[in-house]
XYZ file of C-alpha atoms in Angstrom:
271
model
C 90.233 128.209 150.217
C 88.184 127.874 147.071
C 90.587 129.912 145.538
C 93.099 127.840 146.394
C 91.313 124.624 144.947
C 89.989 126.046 141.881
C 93.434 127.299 141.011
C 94.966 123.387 141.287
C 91.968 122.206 139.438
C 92.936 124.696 136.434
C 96.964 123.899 136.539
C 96.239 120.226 136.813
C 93.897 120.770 133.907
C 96.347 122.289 132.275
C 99.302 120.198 132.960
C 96.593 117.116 131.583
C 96.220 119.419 128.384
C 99.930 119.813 127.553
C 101.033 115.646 128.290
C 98.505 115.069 125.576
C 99.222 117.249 123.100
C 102.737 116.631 123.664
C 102.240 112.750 123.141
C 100.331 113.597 119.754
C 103.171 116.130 118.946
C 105.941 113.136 119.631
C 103.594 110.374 117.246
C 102.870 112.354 114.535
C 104.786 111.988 111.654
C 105.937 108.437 112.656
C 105.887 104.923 111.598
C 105.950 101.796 113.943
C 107.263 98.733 112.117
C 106.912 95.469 114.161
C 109.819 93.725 115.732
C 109.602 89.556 116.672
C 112.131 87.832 118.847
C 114.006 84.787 116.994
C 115.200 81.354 117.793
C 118.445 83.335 119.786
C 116.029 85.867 121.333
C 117.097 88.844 119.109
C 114.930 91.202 117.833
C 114.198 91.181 114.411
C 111.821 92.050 111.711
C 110.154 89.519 110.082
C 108.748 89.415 106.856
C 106.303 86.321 106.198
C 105.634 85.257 103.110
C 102.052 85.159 103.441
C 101.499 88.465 104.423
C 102.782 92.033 105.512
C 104.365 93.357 108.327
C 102.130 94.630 110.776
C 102.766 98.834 110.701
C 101.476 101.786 112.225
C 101.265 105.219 110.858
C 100.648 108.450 112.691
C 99.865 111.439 110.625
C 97.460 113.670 109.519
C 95.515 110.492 109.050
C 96.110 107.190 111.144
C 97.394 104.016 108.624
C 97.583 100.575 110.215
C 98.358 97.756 107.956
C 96.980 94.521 110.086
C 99.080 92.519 107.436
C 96.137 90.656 105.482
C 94.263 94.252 105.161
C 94.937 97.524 106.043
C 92.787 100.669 107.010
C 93.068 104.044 107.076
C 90.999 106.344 109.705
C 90.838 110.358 108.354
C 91.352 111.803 111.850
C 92.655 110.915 115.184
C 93.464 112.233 118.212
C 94.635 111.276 122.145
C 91.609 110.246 124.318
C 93.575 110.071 127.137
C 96.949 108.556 129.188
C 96.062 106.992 132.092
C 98.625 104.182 134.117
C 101.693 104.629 131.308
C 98.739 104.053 128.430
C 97.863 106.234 125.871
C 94.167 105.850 124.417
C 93.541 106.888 120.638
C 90.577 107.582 119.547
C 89.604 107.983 115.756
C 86.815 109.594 114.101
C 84.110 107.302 112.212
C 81.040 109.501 110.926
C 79.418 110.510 113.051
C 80.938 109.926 115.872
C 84.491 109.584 117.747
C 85.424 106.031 119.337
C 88.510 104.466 121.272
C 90.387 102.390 119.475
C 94.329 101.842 120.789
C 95.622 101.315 123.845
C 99.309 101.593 123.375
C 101.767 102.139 125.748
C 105.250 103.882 124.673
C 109.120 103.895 125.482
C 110.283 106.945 123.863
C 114.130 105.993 125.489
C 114.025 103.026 123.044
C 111.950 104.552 120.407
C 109.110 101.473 120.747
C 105.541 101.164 121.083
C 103.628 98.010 122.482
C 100.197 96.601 121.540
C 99.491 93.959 124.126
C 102.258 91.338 123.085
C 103.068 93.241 119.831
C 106.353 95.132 119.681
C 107.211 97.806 117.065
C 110.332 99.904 116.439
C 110.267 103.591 115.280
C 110.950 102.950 111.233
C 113.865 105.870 111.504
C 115.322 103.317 113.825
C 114.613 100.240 112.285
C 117.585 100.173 110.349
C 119.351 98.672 112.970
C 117.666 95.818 113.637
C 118.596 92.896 111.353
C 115.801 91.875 108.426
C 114.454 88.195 107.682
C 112.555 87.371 105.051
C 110.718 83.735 105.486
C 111.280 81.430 102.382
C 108.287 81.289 100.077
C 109.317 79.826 96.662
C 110.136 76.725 95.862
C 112.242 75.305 92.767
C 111.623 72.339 90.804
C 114.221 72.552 88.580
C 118.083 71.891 89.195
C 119.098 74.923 86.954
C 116.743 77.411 88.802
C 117.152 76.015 91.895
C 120.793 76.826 91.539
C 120.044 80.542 90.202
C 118.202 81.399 93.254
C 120.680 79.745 95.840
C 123.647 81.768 94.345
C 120.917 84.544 94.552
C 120.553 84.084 98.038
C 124.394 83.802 98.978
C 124.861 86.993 97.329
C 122.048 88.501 99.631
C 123.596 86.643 102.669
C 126.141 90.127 103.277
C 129.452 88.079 102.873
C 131.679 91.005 103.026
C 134.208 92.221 105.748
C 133.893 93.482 109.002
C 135.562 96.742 107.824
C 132.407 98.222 106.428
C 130.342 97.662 109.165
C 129.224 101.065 111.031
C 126.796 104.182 109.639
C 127.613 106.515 106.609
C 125.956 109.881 106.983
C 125.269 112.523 104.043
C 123.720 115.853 104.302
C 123.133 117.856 100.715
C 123.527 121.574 100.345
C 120.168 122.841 101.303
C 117.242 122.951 98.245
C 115.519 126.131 97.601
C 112.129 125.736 98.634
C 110.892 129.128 98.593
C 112.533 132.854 99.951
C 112.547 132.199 103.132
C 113.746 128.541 103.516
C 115.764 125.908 102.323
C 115.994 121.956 103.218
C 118.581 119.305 103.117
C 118.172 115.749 101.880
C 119.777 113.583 104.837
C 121.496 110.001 103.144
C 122.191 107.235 105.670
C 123.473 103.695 105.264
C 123.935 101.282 107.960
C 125.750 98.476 107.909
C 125.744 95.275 110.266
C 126.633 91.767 109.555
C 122.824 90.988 109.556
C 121.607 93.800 107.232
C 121.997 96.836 105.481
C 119.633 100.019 105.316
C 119.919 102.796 102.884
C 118.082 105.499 103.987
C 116.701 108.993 102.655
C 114.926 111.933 104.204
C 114.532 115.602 103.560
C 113.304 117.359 100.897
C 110.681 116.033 98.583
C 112.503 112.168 100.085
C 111.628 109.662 101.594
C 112.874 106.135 102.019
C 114.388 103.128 103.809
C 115.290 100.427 101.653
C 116.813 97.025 102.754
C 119.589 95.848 100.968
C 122.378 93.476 100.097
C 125.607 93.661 99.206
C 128.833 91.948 97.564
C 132.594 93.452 98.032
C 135.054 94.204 95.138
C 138.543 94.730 95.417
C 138.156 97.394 97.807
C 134.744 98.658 96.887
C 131.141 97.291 98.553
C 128.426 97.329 95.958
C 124.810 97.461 97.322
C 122.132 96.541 95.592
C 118.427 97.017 96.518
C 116.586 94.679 98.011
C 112.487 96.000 99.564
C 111.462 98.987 100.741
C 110.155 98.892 104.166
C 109.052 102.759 104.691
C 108.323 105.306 102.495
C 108.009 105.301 99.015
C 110.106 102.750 96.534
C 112.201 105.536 94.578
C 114.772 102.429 93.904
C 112.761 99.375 93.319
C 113.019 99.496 89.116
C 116.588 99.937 89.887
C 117.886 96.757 89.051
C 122.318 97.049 89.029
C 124.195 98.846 91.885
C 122.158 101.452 93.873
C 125.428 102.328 95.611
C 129.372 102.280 95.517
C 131.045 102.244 98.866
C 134.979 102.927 98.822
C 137.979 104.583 101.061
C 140.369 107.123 99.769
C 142.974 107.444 102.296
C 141.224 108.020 105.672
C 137.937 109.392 103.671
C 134.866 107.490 102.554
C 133.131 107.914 99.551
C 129.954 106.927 98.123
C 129.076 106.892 94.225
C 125.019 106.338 93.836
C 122.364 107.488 91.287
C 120.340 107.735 94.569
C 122.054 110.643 95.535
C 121.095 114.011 94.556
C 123.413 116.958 95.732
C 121.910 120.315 94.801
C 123.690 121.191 90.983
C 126.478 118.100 91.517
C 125.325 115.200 88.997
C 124.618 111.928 90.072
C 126.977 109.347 89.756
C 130.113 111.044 90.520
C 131.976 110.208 94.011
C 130.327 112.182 97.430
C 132.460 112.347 100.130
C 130.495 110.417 103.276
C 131.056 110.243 106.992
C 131.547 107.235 108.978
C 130.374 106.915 112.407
């Protein structure tokens, strides 16, 4: 009978063992971006004008921007899950302390703090972007400049456009015994657009804006929300969007594809 017990104490030891290391597994190499609820009850990330968006960061090191400050612990790990919650814990010389309780829905790629929501940043691109006023004009002439500004970054285009655009380069050389691929998204709503770039030696999502041409969409860039801000001293089109027949194509100095210069046409897939 001991046997018996000591054996279930070691399997539900280990069972305990793998659920956290799997939960560390799943966080690292994420970043939680927080999501509000408008006036019409839709989710939506907002960016105030008087400070950031609130954003975690799980990697080697844990990053939380609290918007007004942010901090940065060296090491971190999971304390334990206990009723749906997982504990962090992060390391403070000398000692380790508790300092998350989070609970996550990996089906919708969230994570809740209390009342805080926040959205996986790969997923964020679908979720429209509003940026809270924080200028104001004196002047009839600039006033006008920045309204014609903001029209422009209002997405008045057609419906036609609206979906995802996928890109996968021919794999980079990284060494002999492996290659990578730089993955290019762009999604398109009638709330927002997302350009997005990951693979190797990239990463990005910038939020955009965009006018139509004839039968071309132009997008220009707009703010980075993860990664680093490749585009951001780009200042004209970041990206051409047209249809040849029933093919898309994409012409963007964003785009690198192994040997093929930039700026030429890419053929894209539409979801």
């Amino acid at each position: 009978m001991r046997v018996f017990f000591l054996i279930l104490i070691l399997v539900n030891f280990s069972c305990s063992k793998r659920t956290t290391i799997s939960y560390k597994d799943y966080l690292k190499g994420k970043t939680y971006i927080q999501i509000v609820k408008n006036s019409d009850k839709e989710r939506v990330i907002f960016d105030p004008c008087d400070t950031n968006i609130l954003k975690y960061k799980f990697d080697n090191n844990l990053y939380i921007d609290l918007g007004q400050d942010d901090i940065s612990y060296s090491k971190w790990d999971i304390e334990k899950i206990h009723n749906d919650s997982v504990y962090i814990k992060v390391y403070e010389k000398p000692i380790w302390k508790e300092l998350l309780k989070l609970k996550l829905d990996t089906t919708n790629n969230l994570l809740y703090n209390q009342s805080f929501v926040f959205i996986d940043s790969m997923k964020a691109i679908n979720i429209p972007y509003v940026k809270e006023p924080c200028e104001n004009c004196w002047d009839k002439e600039v006033c006008d400049e920045w309204e014609k500004k903001e029209q422009i970054k209002n997405n008045t285009f057609s419906s036609k456009w609206y979906g995802k655009y996928s890109h996968k380069t021919e794999p980079y050389k990284v060494d002999s015994l492996s290659s990578i691929s730089i993955y290019y998204d762009i999604s398109i709503t009638k709330d927002s657009i997302a350009f997005l770039g990951t693979g190797y030696r990239t990463h990005f999502i910038d939020l955009c804006y965009a006018q139509e041409k004839a039968d071309t969409l132009e997008i220009y860039y707009n703010k980075t929300l993860e990664g680093t801000d490749y585009n951001k001293d780009n200042k004209g089109v970041i990206a051409k969007l047209f249809k040849n027949k029933a093919d898309y194509y994409i012409i963007s100095p964003v785009i690198e594809d192994g040997e093929i210069q930039k700026d030429i046409p890419v053929l894209i897939q539409k979801d």
